Amino acid sequence: MTAPQDSRPTPQTPKVTEREARQVAEAAREQDWRKPSFAKELFLGRFRLDLIHPHPLPAADDAQRGEDFLARLHVFCETKVDSALIEREARIPDETINGLKELGALGMKIDTKYGGLGLTQVYYNKALALAGSASPAIGALLSAHQSIGVPQPLKLFGTQAQKDAFLPRLARTDISAFLLTEPDVGSDPARLATTAVPDGDAYILDGVKLWTTNGVVADLLVVMARVPKSETSKGGITAFVVEADAPGVTVENRNAFMGLRGLENGVTRFHQVRVPAANRIGPEGAGLKIALTTLNTGRLSLPAMCVGAGKWCLKIAREWSSVREQWGKPVAQHEAVGGKIAFIAATTFALEAILDLSSQMADEDRNDIRIEAALAKLYGSEMGWLMADELVQIRGGRGFETADSLAARGERAVPAEQVLRDMRINRIFEGSTEIMHLLIAREAVDAHLKVAGDLIDPEKNLSAKAKAGAQAGAFYARWLPKLVAGPGQLPRSYAEFHPQDHPDLSGHLRYVERSARKLARSTFYAMSRWQGRMETKQGFLGRIVDIGAELFAMSAACVRAELLRTTEEYGREAYQLADAFCRQSRIRTDELFARLWTNTDDLDRKVVTGVLSGTYNWLEQGIVDPSGEGPWIADATPGPTTKDNVHRPVR
């Protein structure tokens, strides 16, 4: 029986300190490293090429099943997807979504015993790249449904009864969404306000969720809500499967964005929504850990669509630059444009190398890829945006013009400006670049914090610090001498990456090995210098992570080139692209190393203080602000809805 309304506490955004917020995030992250990690070792100065080379490959039957589905999906995308229509009407037609259902696209990652296709991570990501190239909105729909929606948490943490009940629906007919973000809660889940109050054999949900991708059309939701602490339960953030048409669930708004115009993203209100306790995923308080674990591989969906976009940018750049002439020759033959094309080609090769390698490692499950997946998302979203921007520049005025406008005056309808708009969100989706820097940096320094964390923690007593000091001394006595020399200083190291009549990639791998040791030394020096203040040095930590991303990308590119040399007829060309990418990447890496210690971080902090205090308000004079009226953050007070329900399940 439902408890009376006035007996329930009013959900409010909790007030938490910075330390409390960090403790919540720390408790949710995976604490142990039970499997090896190439990227973790890289940040510790150990270049473990053996963890990624020879390049792992999918099993033959997995590959055949994946290729068969890609062939069907390719035909569907070419004949049944009207990307221009989706852009104009800001909606994926119901018949297109139903076609995807019939194709089995909703169940790509769901096991065949539940009616899914049972694709590997490798082929799932290839499918997302293909679907996303036809329409980024379709890629987002499929990704949100399977990468972070209900299927993945159930696969990892669901009971057998939950899998039997929900996975067959999700494989063929039901669309799912993931609801974590709230109007005043983004990457700081300690302040989560939506509550789930126990009530007999159920929970009563109250609260408001923002930016619910797929939420407008979803049939099933995975919702993160806070269970209050009690005498019998520690409570905490908990995950629930919620029927989207349950009484009290209202989609109050369908949001509109600068890109991904077909995205079914909304605001969802829960008012005294009764959810059976059987729909709780995992124990109470495990919701954030479930969300973060789900994202470990779920994040790979974003670089997948960045790879698809990169391939399209390369195709358009090649075709356009070979026919557009300036000063008597095609613009591709002018160095200023040619450099951009070379960047797009080399970077697309590297992004696909990162994606395929990370995905195959996820399938094999012999490595811990939490850092690799995060690096793939970070690097893919940043480089994908740059490639789209360069394509617009190559196209010139036509790059800024819409596809409809181009077609109206008789030219090929190339949606370059749309791709730029669509790609921009990837730097924010599923962890912004800034948050990814902090998340990866935390994992990168994990070994240091385990042995010396108490030493730099101001709240630890002298006894704890003394014990930590002894542990740190023993660890660094073994670790630091190994950072002095390595295979990167030997001219014959990695000789298998310099086959006859091919570019020499062995030198790039020697550079990676040397740079990994340099990166580890820089991290150690910074921790020694700043100690407990290290967590505030976000500019420094961001550059450390970006260096690691470049080193990972170079490693993946070289390993992929060697694989293609032995398996494909275009192996020499793959070596050329890997060589070009590594040379470009090394320039960026050297610059990042220089900026570790020569930067404007301290001055920037002073300027920010001045901006916030009003010191520079005079600089804002001479403009008008076209912004509308209203609060910066919408009111999310719980209670009954005052708006119409715009939820529209696709049937």
XYZ file of C-alpha atoms in Angstrom:
651
model
C 0.000 0.000 0.000
C 1.328 3.460 -0.891
C 2.343 5.582 2.074
C 0.543 8.914 2.548
C 2.016 11.794 0.612
C 2.889 13.903 3.639
C 4.895 11.074 5.218
C 7.576 11.284 2.554
C 10.497 13.695 2.736
C 10.593 16.380 0.076
C 13.484 15.652 -2.314
C 15.951 18.501 -2.348
C 19.412 18.814 -3.828
C 21.727 17.773 -0.971
C 24.261 20.304 0.229
C 27.665 18.660 0.193
C 31.232 19.822 0.634
C 33.894 19.315 -1.997
C 35.435 16.555 0.096
C 32.087 14.786 0.536
C 31.487 14.930 -3.214
C 34.901 13.406 -3.861
C 34.230 10.659 -1.326
C 31.023 9.682 -3.141
C 32.827 9.529 -6.476
C 35.737 7.614 -4.939
C 33.432 5.052 -3.356
C 31.789 4.407 -6.730
C 34.944 3.801 -8.755
C 36.443 0.344 -9.100
C 39.108 0.140 -6.423
C 41.134 -2.838 -7.608
C 43.049 -3.774 -10.738
C 42.476 -7.499 -11.127
C 43.529 -7.541 -14.781
C 46.416 -5.877 -16.616
C 45.902 -2.516 -18.296
C 48.082 -1.223 -21.111
C 47.149 2.408 -20.437
C 47.638 2.127 -16.666
C 51.111 0.716 -17.241
C 51.803 3.496 -19.748
C 51.108 6.186 -17.148
C 53.441 4.346 -14.748
C 56.253 4.538 -17.286
C 56.000 0.924 -18.428
C 55.430 0.406 -22.162
C 53.778 -3.029 -22.189
C 53.570 -3.591 -25.944
C 52.935 -7.276 -25.248
C 49.453 -6.398 -23.947
C 48.324 -5.116 -27.362
C 50.657 -6.792 -29.880
C 50.037 -8.960 -31.778
C 46.738 -7.208 -32.355
C 43.871 -9.353 -30.997
C 41.313 -10.576 -33.521
C 37.665 -11.660 -33.246
C 36.738 -15.308 -33.519
C 35.791 -16.411 -37.023
C 32.119 -17.064 -36.207
C 31.824 -13.707 -34.408
C 33.331 -11.974 -37.423
C 31.007 -13.757 -39.846
C 27.932 -12.903 -37.789
C 29.069 -9.303 -37.516
C 29.852 -8.915 -41.215
C 26.480 -10.397 -42.173
C 24.657 -7.856 -40.023
C 26.775 -4.957 -41.299
C 25.825 -5.898 -44.858
C 22.108 -5.805 -43.996
C 22.493 -2.579 -42.046
C 24.386 -0.963 -44.925
C 21.537 -1.692 -47.336
C 19.008 -0.362 -44.825
C 20.957 2.859 -44.234
C 21.350 3.473 -47.973
C 17.727 2.776 -48.901
C 15.612 3.495 -45.814
C 17.319 6.364 -44.008
C 16.662 9.917 -45.215
C 19.191 11.964 -43.272
C 18.059 15.255 -44.832
C 14.467 14.558 -43.794
C 15.535 13.828 -40.221
C 17.473 17.091 -40.147
C 14.598 19.144 -41.584
C 11.875 17.656 -39.389
C 14.079 17.186 -36.333
C 12.699 13.676 -35.888
C 13.490 10.135 -36.950
C 10.387 8.825 -38.755
C 8.558 6.068 -36.902
C 8.834 3.808 -39.933
C 12.631 4.165 -39.816
C 12.738 3.230 -36.148
C 10.426 0.298 -36.776
C 12.683 -0.784 -39.631
C 15.629 -0.783 -37.248
C 13.607 -2.913 -34.843
C 12.799 -5.429 -37.577
C 16.473 -5.525 -38.532
C 17.332 -6.433 -34.944
C 19.381 -3.266 -34.390
C 17.924 -2.745 -30.908
C 19.438 -6.047 -29.833
C 22.914 -5.834 -31.304
C 24.597 -6.341 -27.920
C 21.911 -8.594 -26.411
C 22.570 -12.339 -26.269
C 20.853 -14.493 -28.867
C 19.069 -16.502 -26.158
C 17.056 -13.354 -25.388
C 16.326 -12.646 -29.049
C 19.287 -10.360 -29.665
C 22.005 -10.529 -32.296
C 24.834 -11.223 -29.866
C 27.350 -9.019 -31.686
C 30.790 -8.447 -30.223
C 31.856 -4.980 -29.079
C 33.964 -4.708 -32.235
C 31.021 -5.220 -34.584
C 28.598 -3.270 -32.437
C 30.886 -0.272 -32.776
C 31.302 -0.824 -36.515
C 27.511 -0.823 -36.771
C 27.267 2.432 -34.803
C 29.867 4.052 -37.078
C 27.849 2.961 -40.116
C 24.453 4.002 -38.721
C 25.878 7.266 -37.394
C 27.284 8.140 -40.819
C 23.783 7.782 -42.292
C 22.252 9.851 -39.491
C 23.988 10.834 -36.235
C 20.563 10.915 -34.596
C 20.094 7.213 -35.377
C 23.550 6.461 -34.030
C 22.662 8.291 -30.813
C 19.328 6.467 -30.535
C 20.944 3.036 -30.851
C 23.877 3.928 -28.626
C 21.823 5.415 -25.789
C 19.548 2.370 -25.891
C 22.323 -0.248 -25.712
C 25.515 1.361 -24.442
C 24.109 3.097 -21.365
C 20.395 2.207 -21.406
C 18.728 -0.736 -19.658
C 20.387 -3.674 -21.531
C 23.976 -3.063 -20.408
C 23.329 -2.639 -16.637
C 21.106 -5.744 -16.726
C 23.786 -7.700 -18.579
C 26.374 -6.793 -15.937
C 24.348 -6.602 -12.727
C 20.795 -7.841 -13.354
C 19.209 -10.939 -11.855
C 18.205 -13.804 -14.088
C 14.558 -12.899 -13.526
C 15.226 -9.319 -14.677
C 17.067 -10.511 -17.770
C 14.250 -12.906 -18.641
C 11.644 -10.189 -18.156
C 13.246 -7.257 -19.927
C 15.944 -8.338 -22.406
C 13.570 -9.986 -24.945
C 11.555 -6.754 -25.036
C 14.687 -4.638 -25.392
C 16.085 -6.825 -28.164
C 13.168 -6.325 -30.548
C 10.522 -3.785 -29.538
C 11.306 -1.610 -26.523
C 13.579 1.453 -26.545
C 15.444 2.316 -23.337
C 16.968 5.434 -21.807
C 19.421 6.234 -18.994
C 18.349 8.868 -16.431
C 21.045 10.250 -14.131
C 21.454 13.986 -14.803
C 19.200 16.498 -13.045
C 18.661 20.246 -13.611
C 21.157 21.111 -10.872
C 23.219 17.902 -10.894
C 25.652 17.003 -13.667
C 29.003 15.336 -13.013
C 28.572 15.676 -9.225
C 26.270 12.781 -8.271
C 26.724 13.410 -4.543
C 24.044 16.082 -4.961
C 21.506 13.762 -6.620
C 18.022 14.849 -5.502
C 15.637 12.265 -6.980
C 14.522 9.946 -4.177
C 13.315 6.358 -3.984
C 11.571 5.789 -0.652
C 10.985 2.142 0.351
C 7.293 1.278 0.682
C 6.590 -2.382 1.343
C 7.548 -4.387 -1.720
C 8.168 -1.250 -3.786
C 9.880 2.134 -3.878
C 8.227 5.519 -4.458
C 10.170 7.717 -6.879
C 10.041 11.513 -6.801
C 12.218 13.925 -8.744
C 13.118 15.461 -12.105
C 15.652 14.215 -14.658
C 17.209 16.358 -17.402
C 18.681 15.510 -20.829
C 17.129 12.074 -20.962
C 18.392 10.844 -24.344
C 15.703 8.542 -25.800
C 13.479 9.535 -22.888
C 10.784 10.984 -25.147
C 10.240 7.679 -26.983
C 11.521 5.192 -24.404
C 9.524 2.230 -23.122
C 11.923 1.343 -20.309
C 14.130 3.604 -18.201
C 17.103 2.956 -15.970
C 16.787 5.610 -13.253
C 19.300 6.631 -10.603
C 17.638 7.728 -7.375
C 18.702 8.206 -3.772
C 17.336 5.754 -1.220
C 17.247 7.432 2.215
C 19.396 5.968 4.954
C 17.516 4.020 7.619
C 18.125 1.702 10.548
C 18.043 -1.303 8.232
C 19.700 0.175 5.135
C 22.666 2.378 4.359
C 20.675 3.763 1.437
C 22.466 5.711 -1.261
C 22.241 6.132 -5.018
C 20.421 3.132 -6.455
C 19.498 1.952 -9.968
C 15.957 0.985 -10.978
C 14.246 -0.249 -14.143
C 11.116 1.871 -14.576
C 8.281 1.446 -17.075
C 8.067 4.726 -18.980
C 4.266 4.630 -19.022
C 3.930 4.038 -15.272
C 1.499 6.371 -13.462
C 3.302 9.514 -12.343
C 5.959 9.484 -15.098
C 5.709 12.575 -17.309
C 7.945 13.692 -20.159
C 7.524 17.427 -19.713
C 9.635 18.684 -22.581
C 11.392 17.513 -25.730
C 14.652 19.438 -25.798
C 16.161 20.972 -28.952
C 19.882 21.378 -29.627
C 22.337 22.958 -32.049
C 23.016 19.501 -33.517
C 21.552 16.002 -33.448
C 18.203 17.518 -34.351
C 16.520 14.111 -34.437
C 17.560 13.358 -30.848
C 14.633 12.309 -28.635
C 15.946 14.008 -25.516
C 13.683 15.380 -22.818
C 12.878 16.324 -19.238
C 11.201 13.575 -17.218
C 9.327 14.088 -13.940
C 8.588 11.357 -11.422
C 5.760 12.043 -8.994
C 5.047 9.243 -6.520
C 5.919 6.610 -9.088
C 5.603 3.143 -7.627
C 8.435 0.854 -8.749
C 8.518 -2.811 -7.659
C 11.513 -3.720 -5.525
C 12.108 -6.526 -8.036
C 13.067 -3.804 -10.537
C 15.997 -2.599 -8.454
C 19.322 -3.382 -10.172
C 21.860 -4.541 -7.633
C 21.791 -3.615 -3.934
C 20.837 -0.244 -2.505
C 23.687 2.238 -2.814
C 25.293 0.509 -5.815
C 23.726 2.729 -8.482
C 26.684 4.985 -9.145
C 29.098 2.056 -9.315
C 26.719 0.377 -11.775
C 26.586 3.559 -13.877
C 30.368 3.966 -13.971
C 30.982 0.298 -14.740
C 28.429 0.457 -17.542
C 30.269 3.431 -18.990
C 33.601 1.592 -19.025
C 32.684 0.027 -22.355
C 29.635 2.194 -23.097
C 31.906 5.146 -23.772
C 33.290 3.355 -26.820
C 30.100 4.198 -28.715
C 31.145 7.850 -29.015
C 34.550 7.269 -30.658
C 32.762 4.763 -32.913
C 30.628 7.552 -34.329
C 33.653 9.853 -34.469
C 35.389 7.237 -36.632
C 32.363 7.159 -38.934
C 32.383 10.949 -39.156
C 36.125 10.971 -39.855
C 35.711 8.534 -42.734
C 32.962 10.722 -44.213
C 35.051 13.892 -43.770
C 37.929 12.202 -45.595
C 35.675 11.111 -48.464
C 34.216 14.593 -48.938
C 37.599 16.305 -48.570
C 39.098 13.990 -51.210
C 36.274 14.376 -53.715
C 35.887 18.128 -53.288
C 39.579 19.000 -53.214
C 40.287 17.118 -56.412
C 37.721 19.084 -58.456
C 37.848 22.554 -56.857
C 40.608 24.557 -58.553
C 42.431 27.644 -57.332
C 45.314 29.323 -59.136
C 45.486 26.714 -61.862
C 45.413 23.488 -59.854
C 43.155 21.509 -57.500
C 43.114 22.930 -53.978
C 44.361 19.581 -52.614
C 47.692 20.291 -54.281
C 48.107 23.505 -52.310
C 50.056 22.794 -49.138
C 47.700 24.771 -46.897
C 44.789 22.523 -47.875
C 46.829 19.370 -48.336
C 48.013 19.550 -44.726
C 44.398 19.504 -43.556
C 43.601 16.483 -45.719
C 46.661 14.667 -44.401
C 45.534 15.422 -40.837
C 42.048 14.044 -41.493
C 43.382 10.877 -43.158
C 46.036 10.122 -40.546
C 43.739 10.900 -37.617
C 40.895 8.784 -38.983
C 43.318 5.867 -39.272
C 44.461 6.360 -35.664
C 40.949 6.720 -34.265
C 39.852 3.501 -35.936
C 42.974 1.822 -34.568
C 42.135 2.983 -31.020
C 38.506 1.922 -31.377
C 39.165 -1.536 -32.813
C 41.932 -2.284 -30.328
C 39.912 -1.154 -27.291
C 36.809 -2.968 -28.518
C 38.632 -6.220 -29.142
C 40.249 -6.025 -25.704
C 36.760 -5.512 -24.247
C 35.542 -8.621 -26.061
C 38.446 -10.751 -24.858
C 37.983 -9.510 -21.279
C 41.572 -10.324 -20.392
C 42.534 -6.683 -19.851
C 41.021 -3.951 -17.716
C 40.160 -1.290 -20.288
C 38.583 1.403 -18.097
C 41.400 3.851 -18.948
C 41.630 2.781 -22.595
C 37.883 3.323 -23.124
C 38.024 6.696 -21.398
C 41.028 7.737 -23.505
C 39.219 6.584 -26.658
C 36.205 8.736 -25.772
C 38.340 11.749 -24.854
C 40.672 11.554 -27.850
C 37.979 10.564 -30.336
C 35.662 13.418 -29.401
C 38.412 16.046 -29.460
C 40.012 14.903 -32.719
C 36.654 14.191 -34.337
C 35.616 17.784 -33.731
C 38.865 19.056 -35.232
C 38.421 16.912 -38.347
C 34.882 18.213 -38.876
C 36.114 21.775 -38.411
C 38.894 21.248 -40.951
C 36.394 19.870 -43.477
C 34.279 23.020 -43.146
C 37.423 25.089 -43.717
C 38.380 23.042 -46.782
C 34.898 23.544 -48.211
C 35.093 27.302 -47.534
C 31.807 29.165 -47.921
C 30.119 25.961 -49.017
C 31.147 24.398 -45.716
C 29.184 27.085 -43.859
C 26.167 26.778 -46.164
C 23.449 24.262 -45.361
C 22.867 21.211 -47.533
C 19.340 22.399 -48.400
C 20.688 25.760 -49.549
C 23.361 24.102 -51.673
C 20.756 21.876 -53.300
C 18.409 24.819 -53.900
C 20.988 26.516 -56.082
C 21.951 23.364 -57.934
C 24.980 22.022 -56.085
C 25.635 18.778 -54.279
C 23.924 18.803 -50.862
C 26.944 18.201 -48.627
C 25.987 18.651 -44.932
C 29.421 19.737 -43.685
C 28.041 22.371 -41.321
C 25.601 19.801 -39.914
C 28.416 17.370 -39.153
C 30.231 20.142 -37.301
C 27.110 20.836 -35.222
C 26.415 17.150 -34.658
C 29.990 16.397 -33.583
C 30.181 19.181 -31.015
C 28.176 17.320 -28.372
C 30.676 14.455 -28.240
C 33.017 16.658 -26.199
C 30.241 16.858 -23.579
C 28.277 13.573 -23.819
C 29.036 10.832 -21.263
C 31.635 12.919 -19.433
C 32.875 16.265 -20.738
C 36.500 16.613 -21.780
C 37.242 18.373 -18.497
C 35.612 15.610 -16.437
C 37.336 12.928 -18.508
C 40.679 14.584 -17.775
C 39.993 14.339 -14.038
C 38.609 10.802 -14.223
C 41.565 9.479 -16.209
C 44.059 11.418 -14.090
C 42.619 9.802 -10.964
C 43.176 6.352 -12.453
C 46.618 7.325 -13.737
C 47.852 8.275 -10.251
C 46.065 5.404 -8.492
C 49.268 3.491 -7.777
C 50.798 6.600 -6.189
C 47.753 7.279 -4.021
C 47.652 3.681 -2.823
C 51.187 3.885 -1.446
C 51.417 7.576 -0.558
C 47.826 8.791 -0.294
C 47.819 8.979 3.498
C 51.136 10.812 3.351
C 49.595 13.777 1.530
C 46.156 13.626 3.179
C 45.947 16.557 5.649
C 43.341 14.725 7.743
C 45.531 11.679 8.485
C 47.371 11.451 11.807
C 51.121 11.091 12.263
C 50.900 7.314 12.678
C 49.115 6.902 9.360
C 51.568 9.248 7.663
C 54.541 7.329 9.050
C 53.148 4.040 7.757
C 52.432 5.608 4.364
C 55.949 7.034 4.294
C 57.460 3.598 4.749
C 55.241 2.114 2.021
C 56.046 4.960 -0.353
C 59.751 4.645 0.276
C 59.734 0.954 -0.578
C 57.597 1.466 -3.696
C 59.620 4.335 -5.125
C 62.928 2.631 -4.371
C 61.850 -0.121 -6.751
C 59.983 2.030 -9.266
C 62.074 5.146 -9.858
C 65.284 3.401 -11.068
C 63.235 1.705 -13.817
C 62.367 5.118 -15.264
C 65.965 5.960 -16.096
C 66.572 3.686 -19.083
C 64.609 1.371 -21.337
C 64.238 -0.185 -24.790
C 63.396 3.208 -26.272
C 67.086 4.095 -26.088
C 68.205 1.045 -28.075
C 68.252 1.619 -31.853
C 67.218 -1.951 -32.715
C 64.198 -2.145 -30.398
C 60.835 -3.032 -31.950
C 62.594 -4.016 -35.197
C 59.544 -6.002 -36.379
C 57.876 -2.640 -37.016
C 60.438 -1.805 -39.718
C 59.797 -4.358 -42.459
C 61.566 -4.012 -45.782
C 60.126 -1.439 -48.208
C 57.850 0.053 -45.531
C 58.107 3.249 -43.468
C 59.927 2.776 -40.167
C 57.467 2.624 -37.259
C 59.974 1.216 -34.785
C 61.318 4.701 -34.079
C 57.842 5.866 -33.100
C 57.469 3.009 -30.635
C 60.863 3.834 -29.154
C 59.605 7.400 -28.769
C 56.489 6.116 -26.985
C 58.604 4.029 -24.592
C 60.894 6.960 -23.756
C 57.964 9.330 -23.402
C 56.094 6.948 -21.087
C 59.034 7.003 -18.694
C 59.266 10.778 -18.989
C 55.540 11.067 -18.309
C 55.856 8.959 -15.163
C 58.816 11.014 -13.936
C 56.842 14.216 -14.532
C 53.895 12.875 -12.562
C 56.137 11.851 -9.666
C 57.838 15.231 -9.630
C 54.485 17.013 -9.603
C 53.202 14.894 -6.703
C 56.383 15.590 -4.760
C 56.050 19.303 -5.451
C 52.340 19.854 -4.853
C 51.417 16.852 -2.670
C 47.836 17.353 -1.398
C 47.322 20.283 -3.758
C 47.871 18.032 -6.763
C 44.112 17.547 -7.236
C 43.698 21.307 -7.764
C 46.247 21.384 -10.599
C 43.683 20.520 -13.237
C 45.602 22.188 -16.057
C 48.664 20.061 -15.325
C 46.612 16.877 -14.918
C 44.801 17.553 -18.186
C 48.112 17.774 -20.051
C 49.355 14.580 -18.405
C 46.241 12.795 -19.653
C 46.519 14.323 -23.134
C 50.106 13.086 -23.392
C 48.941 9.620 -22.392
C 46.209 9.786 -25.024
C 48.725 10.637 -27.754
C 51.022 7.809 -26.667
C 48.122 5.351 -26.651
C 47.041 6.553 -30.093
C 50.535 6.122 -31.534
C 50.785 2.635 -30.070
C 47.411 1.607 -31.455
C 48.195 3.058 -34.891
C 51.479 1.159 -35.152
C 49.963 -2.118 -33.965
C 47.063 -1.778 -36.408
C 49.417 -0.989 -39.289
C 51.416 -4.134 -38.556
C 48.208 -6.188 -38.434
C 47.082 -4.811 -41.806
C 50.523 -5.447 -43.294
C 50.102 -9.146 -42.596
C 46.394 -9.474 -43.426
C 45.488 -6.941 -46.139
C 46.802 -5.890 -49.532
C 47.051 -2.262 -48.421
C 49.548 -2.914 -45.627
C 52.167 -0.525 -47.022
C 49.593 2.254 -47.240
C 48.556 1.530 -43.633
C 52.184 1.934 -42.595
C 52.296 5.281 -44.411
C 49.224 6.539 -42.546
C 50.577 5.298 -39.214
C 53.900 7.012 -39.909
C 52.159 10.282 -40.813
C 49.961 10.143 -37.722
C 52.861 9.394 -35.378
C 54.896 12.274 -36.771
C 51.949 14.628 -36.259
C 51.291 13.198 -32.800
C 54.895 13.545 -31.686
C 54.808 17.267 -32.398
C 51.673 17.615 -30.243
C 53.204 15.459 -27.503
C 56.423 17.477 -27.344
C 54.368 20.655 -27.048
C 52.305 19.158 -24.219
C 55.464 18.136 -22.358
C 56.789 21.690 -22.669
C 53.499 23.108 -21.380
C 53.624 20.953 -18.250
C 56.022 23.439 -16.707
C 55.770 26.488 -18.974
C 52.171 27.716 -18.938
C 49.879 30.465 -17.700
C 47.946 28.404 -15.134
C 48.799 30.648 -12.137
C 48.078 33.847 -14.048
C 44.849 32.386 -15.384
C 43.641 31.753 -11.830
C 44.267 35.402 -10.961
C 42.333 36.548 -14.015
C 39.422 34.274 -13.128
C 39.330 35.727 -9.614
C 39.165 39.187 -11.155
C 36.395 38.224 -13.566
C 34.241 36.754 -10.806
C 34.832 39.711 -8.459
C 33.822 42.237 -11.122
C 37.285 43.705 -11.663
C 36.908 43.439 -15.431
C 33.245 44.333 -15.785
C 34.274 47.341 -17.879
C 35.359 44.874 -20.572
C 31.717 43.839 -21.104
C 30.559 47.342 -22.014
C 29.408 48.175 -25.539
C 27.136 45.204 -26.196
C 23.561 44.117 -25.718
C 22.688 40.690 -24.333
C 20.037 38.924 -26.468
C 19.441 36.266 -23.791
C 15.894 35.841 -22.564
C 14.590 36.156 -19.036
C 14.483 33.311 -16.538
C 16.607 31.470 -13.982
C 19.944 29.952 -14.904
C 18.741 26.574 -13.621
C 15.113 25.512 -13.929
C 13.095 24.788 -10.811
C 13.041 21.044 -10.149
C 10.891 21.003 -7.032
C 9.196 17.600 -6.806
C 5.463 17.362 -7.122
C 2.733 16.715 -9.653
C 3.341 17.898 -13.180
C 1.754 21.030 -14.584
C 2.587 20.186 -18.190
C 1.275 17.883 -20.885
C 2.995 14.543 -21.304
C 4.943 14.546 -24.607
C 6.018 10.923 -24.266
C 5.402 9.149 -27.586
C 6.371 5.465 -27.716
C 7.098 4.226 -31.236
C 4.845 1.362 -32.335
